[in-house]
Coordinates of N, CA, C and O in Angstrom, one line a residue:
X1 N 0.8 -1.2 0.0 CA 0.0 0.0 0.0 C 0.9 1.3 0.0 O 0.4 2.3 -0.5
X2 N 2.0 1.2 0.6 CA 3.0 2.3 0.6 C 3.2 2.7 -0.9 O 3.4 3.9 -1.1
X3 N 3.4 1.8 -1.8 CA 3.6 2.1 -3.2 C 2.5 3.0 -3.7 O 2.8 3.9 -4.5
X4 N 1.3 2.8 -3.4 CA 0.2 3.6 -3.8 C 0.4 5.1 -3.4 O 0.2 6.0 -4.3
X5 N 0.7 5.3 -2.2 CA 0.9 6.6 -1.7 C 2.1 7.3 -2.4 O 2.1 8.4 -2.8
X6 N 3.2 6.6 -2.5 CA 4.4 7.1 -3.2 C 4.2 7.4 -4.6 O 4.6 8.5 -5.1
X7 N 3.5 6.6 -5.3 CA 3.2 6.8 -6.7 C 2.2 8.0 -6.9 O 2.4 8.8 -7.8
X8 N 1.2 8.1 -6.0 CA 0.3 9.2 -6.1 C 1.1 10.5 -5.9 O 0.8 11.5 -6.5
X9 N 2.0 10.5 -5.0 CA 2.8 11.7 -4.7 C 3.7 12.1 -5.9 O 3.7 13.2 -6.3
X10 N 4.3 11.1 -6.5 CA 5.1 11.3 -7.7 C 4.3 11.9 -8.9 O 4.8 12.6 -9.7
X11 N 3.1 11.4 -9.0 CA 2.2 11.9 -10.1 C 1.2 13.0 -9.7 O 0.3 13.2 -10.4
X12 N 1.5 13.6 -8.6 CA 0.5 14.6 -8.1 C 0.3 15.8 -9.0 O -0.8 16.4 -9.0
X13 N 1.2 16.1 -9.9 CA 1.0 17.2 -10.8 C 0.6 16.8 -12.2 O 0.7 17.5 -13.2
X14 N 0.0 15.6 -12.3 CA -0.5 15.0 -13.5 C -2.0 14.8 -13.4 O -2.5 15.0 -12.3
X15 N -2.6 14.3 -14.5 CA -4.0 14.0 -14.4 C -4.3 12.6 -13.9 O -5.4 12.2 -13.7
X16 N -3.2 11.8 -13.5 CA -3.4 10.5 -13.0 C -3.8 10.5 -11.6 O -3.3 11.2 -10.8
X17 N -4.7 9.6 -11.2 CA -5.2 9.3 -9.9 C -4.7 7.9 -9.5 O -5.1 7.0 -10.2
X18 N -4.0 7.8 -8.4 CA -3.5 6.5 -8.0 C -4.2 6.0 -6.7 O -4.0 6.7 -5.7
X19 N -4.9 5.0 -6.8 CA -5.6 4.5 -5.6 C -5.6 3.0 -5.6 O -5.5 2.3 -6.6
X20 N -5.7 2.4 -4.4 CA -5.8 0.9 -4.3 C -7.3 0.7 -4.0 O -7.8 1.2 -3.0
X21 N -8.0 -0.1 -4.8 CA -9.4 -0.3 -4.7 C -9.8 -1.7 -4.5 O -9.4 -2.6 -5.3
X22 N -10.4 -2.0 -3.4 CA -10.9 -3.4 -3.1 C -12.2 -3.6 -3.8 O -13.2 -2.8 -3.5
X23 N -12.4 -4.6 -4.6 CA -13.6 -4.9 -5.2 C -14.7 -5.5 -4.3 O -15.9 -5.5 -4.6
X24 N -14.3 -5.9 -3.1 CA -15.2 -6.5 -2.2 C -15.2 -8.0 -2.3 O -14.6 -8.6 -3.2
X25 N -15.8 -8.7 -1.4 CA -15.9 -10.1 -1.4 C -16.9 -10.5 -2.6 O -18.0 -10.1 -2.6
X26 N -16.3 -11.2 -3.6 CA -17.0 -11.4 -4.8 C -17.1 -12.8 -5.2 O -16.2 -13.6 -5.0
X27 N -18.2 -13.2 -5.8 CA -18.4 -14.6 -6.3 C -17.5 -14.9 -7.4 O -17.6 -14.5 -8.5
X28 N -16.4 -15.7 -7.1 CA -15.5 -16.2 -8.0 C -15.1 -17.6 -7.6 O -15.4 -18.0 -6.5
X29 N -14.3 -18.2 -8.4 CA -13.8 -19.6 -8.0 C -12.9 -19.5 -6.8 O -12.8 -20.4 -6.0
X30 N -12.2 -18.3 -6.7 CA -11.4 -18.1 -5.5 C -12.1 -18.1 -4.2 O -11.6 -18.5 -3.2
X31 N -13.4 -17.6 -4.2 CA -14.2 -17.6 -3.0 C -15.2 -18.7 -3.0 O -16.2 -18.7 -2.2
X32 N -15.0 -19.7 -3.8 CA -16.0 -20.8 -3.9 C -17.4 -20.3 -4.2 O -18.4 -20.8 -3.8
X33 N -17.4 -19.2 -5.0 CA -18.7 -18.6 -5.5 C -19.5 -18.1 -4.4 O -20.8 -18.0 -4.5
X34 N -18.9 -17.6 -3.3 CA -19.6 -16.9 -2.2 C -19.3 -15.4 -2.4 O -18.2 -15.0 -2.9
X35 N -20.2 -14.6 -1.9 CA -20.0 -13.1 -2.0 C -20.9 -12.5 -3.0 O -21.9 -13.0 -3.4
X36 N -20.6 -11.2 -3.3 CA -21.4 -10.4 -4.2 C -21.2 -10.7 -5.6 O -20.3 -11.5 -6.0
X37 N -22.0 -10.1 -6.4 CA -21.9 -10.3 -7.9 C -20.7 -9.6 -8.5 O -20.2 -8.6 -8.1
X38 N -20.1 -10.3 -9.5 CA -19.0 -9.8 -10.2 C -19.3 -8.4 -10.8 O -18.4 -7.5 -10.8
X39 N -20.4 -8.2 -11.3 CA -20.8 -6.9 -11.9 C -20.7 -5.8 -10.9 O -20.2 -4.7 -11.3
X40 N -21.1 -6.0 -9.7 CA -21.0 -5.0 -8.6 C -19.5 -4.6 -8.3 O -19.2 -3.5 -8.2
X41 N -18.7 -5.7 -8.2 CA -17.3 -5.5 -8.0 C -16.7 -4.7 -9.2 O -15.9 -3.8 -8.9
X42 N -17.0 -5.0 -10.4 CA -16.5 -4.3 -11.5 C -16.9 -2.8 -11.5 O -16.1 -1.9 -11.8
X43 N -18.1 -2.5 -11.1 CA -18.6 -1.1 -11.0 C -17.7 -0.3 -10.0 O -17.4 0.8 -10.3
X44 N -17.4 -1.0 -8.9 CA -16.5 -0.3 -8.0 C -15.2 0.1 -8.6 O -14.6 1.2 -8.4
X45 N -14.6 -0.9 -9.3 CA -13.3 -0.6 -9.9 C -13.4 0.4 -11.0 O -12.6 1.4 -11.0
X46 N -14.3 0.4 -11.8 CA -14.5 1.3 -12.9 C -14.8 2.7 -12.4 O -14.2 3.7 -12.9
X47 N -15.5 2.8 -11.3 CA -15.8 4.1 -10.7 C -14.5 4.9 -10.4 O -14.4 6.1 -10.7
X48 N -13.6 4.2 -9.8 CA -12.3 4.8 -9.4 C -11.3 4.9 -10.6 O -10.4 5.8 -10.5
X49 N -11.5 4.1 -11.6 CA -10.6 4.2 -12.8 C -11.0 5.5 -13.6 O -10.2 6.0 -14.3
X50 N -12.2 5.9 -13.4 CA -12.7 7.1 -14.2 C -12.8 8.4 -13.4 O -13.6 9.2 -13.8
X51 N -12.1 8.5 -12.3 CA -12.1 9.7 -11.6 C -11.7 10.9 -12.4 O -10.8 10.9 -13.2
X52 N -12.4 12.1 -12.1 CA -12.0 13.3 -12.8 C -10.8 14.0 -12.1 O -10.3 13.5 -11.1
X53 N -10.4 15.2 -12.5 CA -9.3 15.9 -12.0 C -9.4 16.2 -10.5 O -8.4 16.4 -9.8
X54 N -10.6 16.2 -10.0 CA -10.9 16.5 -8.5 C -11.0 15.3 -7.7 O -11.3 15.3 -6.5
X55 N -10.8 14.1 -8.3 CA -11.0 12.8 -7.6 C -9.8 12.6 -6.5 O -8.8 13.2 -6.6
X56 N -10.1 11.6 -5.6 CA -9.1 11.3 -4.6 C -7.9 10.6 -5.2 O -8.0 10.0 -6.3
X57 N -6.8 10.7 -4.6 CA -5.6 10.0 -5.0 C -4.8 9.6 -3.7 O -4.9 10.3 -2.7
X58 N -4.1 8.5 -3.9 CA -3.3 8.0 -2.7 C -4.1 7.4 -1.6 O -3.7 7.4 -0.5
X59 N -5.2 6.9 -2.0 CA -6.1 6.3 -1.0 C -6.3 4.8 -1.1 O -6.1 4.2 -2.2
X60 N -6.7 4.2 0.0 CA -7.2 2.8 -0.1 C -8.7 2.8 0.0 O -9.3 3.4 1.0
X61 N -9.4 2.3 -1.0 CA -10.8 2.4 -1.1 C -11.5 1.0 -0.9 O -11.1 0.0 -1.6
X62 N -12.4 0.9 0.0 CA -13.2 -0.3 0.2 C -14.7 0.1 0.5 O -15.0 0.4 1.7
X63 N -15.5 0.2 -0.5 CA -16.9 0.6 -0.3 C -17.7 -0.5 0.5 O -18.6 -0.1 1.1
X64 N -17.2 -1.7 0.4 CA -17.9 -2.8 1.2 C -17.6 -2.6 2.7 O -18.5 -2.7 3.5
X65 N -16.5 -2.1 3.0 CA -16.1 -1.9 4.4 C -16.6 -0.5 4.9 O -17.1 -0.4 6.0
X66 N -16.5 0.5 4.1 CA -17.0 1.8 4.4 C -17.9 2.4 3.3 O -17.4 3.1 2.4
X67 N -19.2 2.0 3.4 CA -20.1 2.4 2.3 C -20.3 4.0 2.2 O -20.6 4.5 1.2
X68 N -20.0 4.7 3.3 CA -20.3 6.1 3.3 C -19.3 6.9 2.4 O -19.7 7.6 1.5
X69 N -18.0 6.7 2.6 CA -17.0 7.4 1.8 C -16.1 6.5 1.0 O -15.4 6.9 0.1
X70 N -16.0 5.2 1.4 CA -15.2 4.2 0.8 C -13.7 4.2 1.3 O -13.0 3.3 1.1
X71 N -13.3 5.3 1.9 CA -11.9 5.5 2.4 C -11.7 4.6 3.6 O -12.5 4.6 4.5
X72 N -10.5 3.9 3.6 CA -10.1 3.1 4.7 C -8.7 3.7 5.1 O -7.9 4.0 4.2
X73 N -8.5 3.8 6.4 CA -7.2 4.3 6.9 C -6.1 3.3 6.6 O -6.3 2.1 6.7
X74 N -5.0 3.8 6.2 CA -3.9 3.0 5.9 C -3.4 2.4 7.2 O -3.0 1.5 7.5

């Protein structure tokens, strides 16, 4: 996770936003098909991949853990 913060700092004057995003517990073969739908997990990832210039950077995001803001303390 430290790499996320360092990379966000290095790219602070660019249009790139660097975040670590947890898709949540998702139905895959890895979880023996327990958890939420893959489509919901994909929406979470895409949401942060498409942030505009005012979006967060250098954060750890888990909307499943923190539905209000998504931010999780490092």
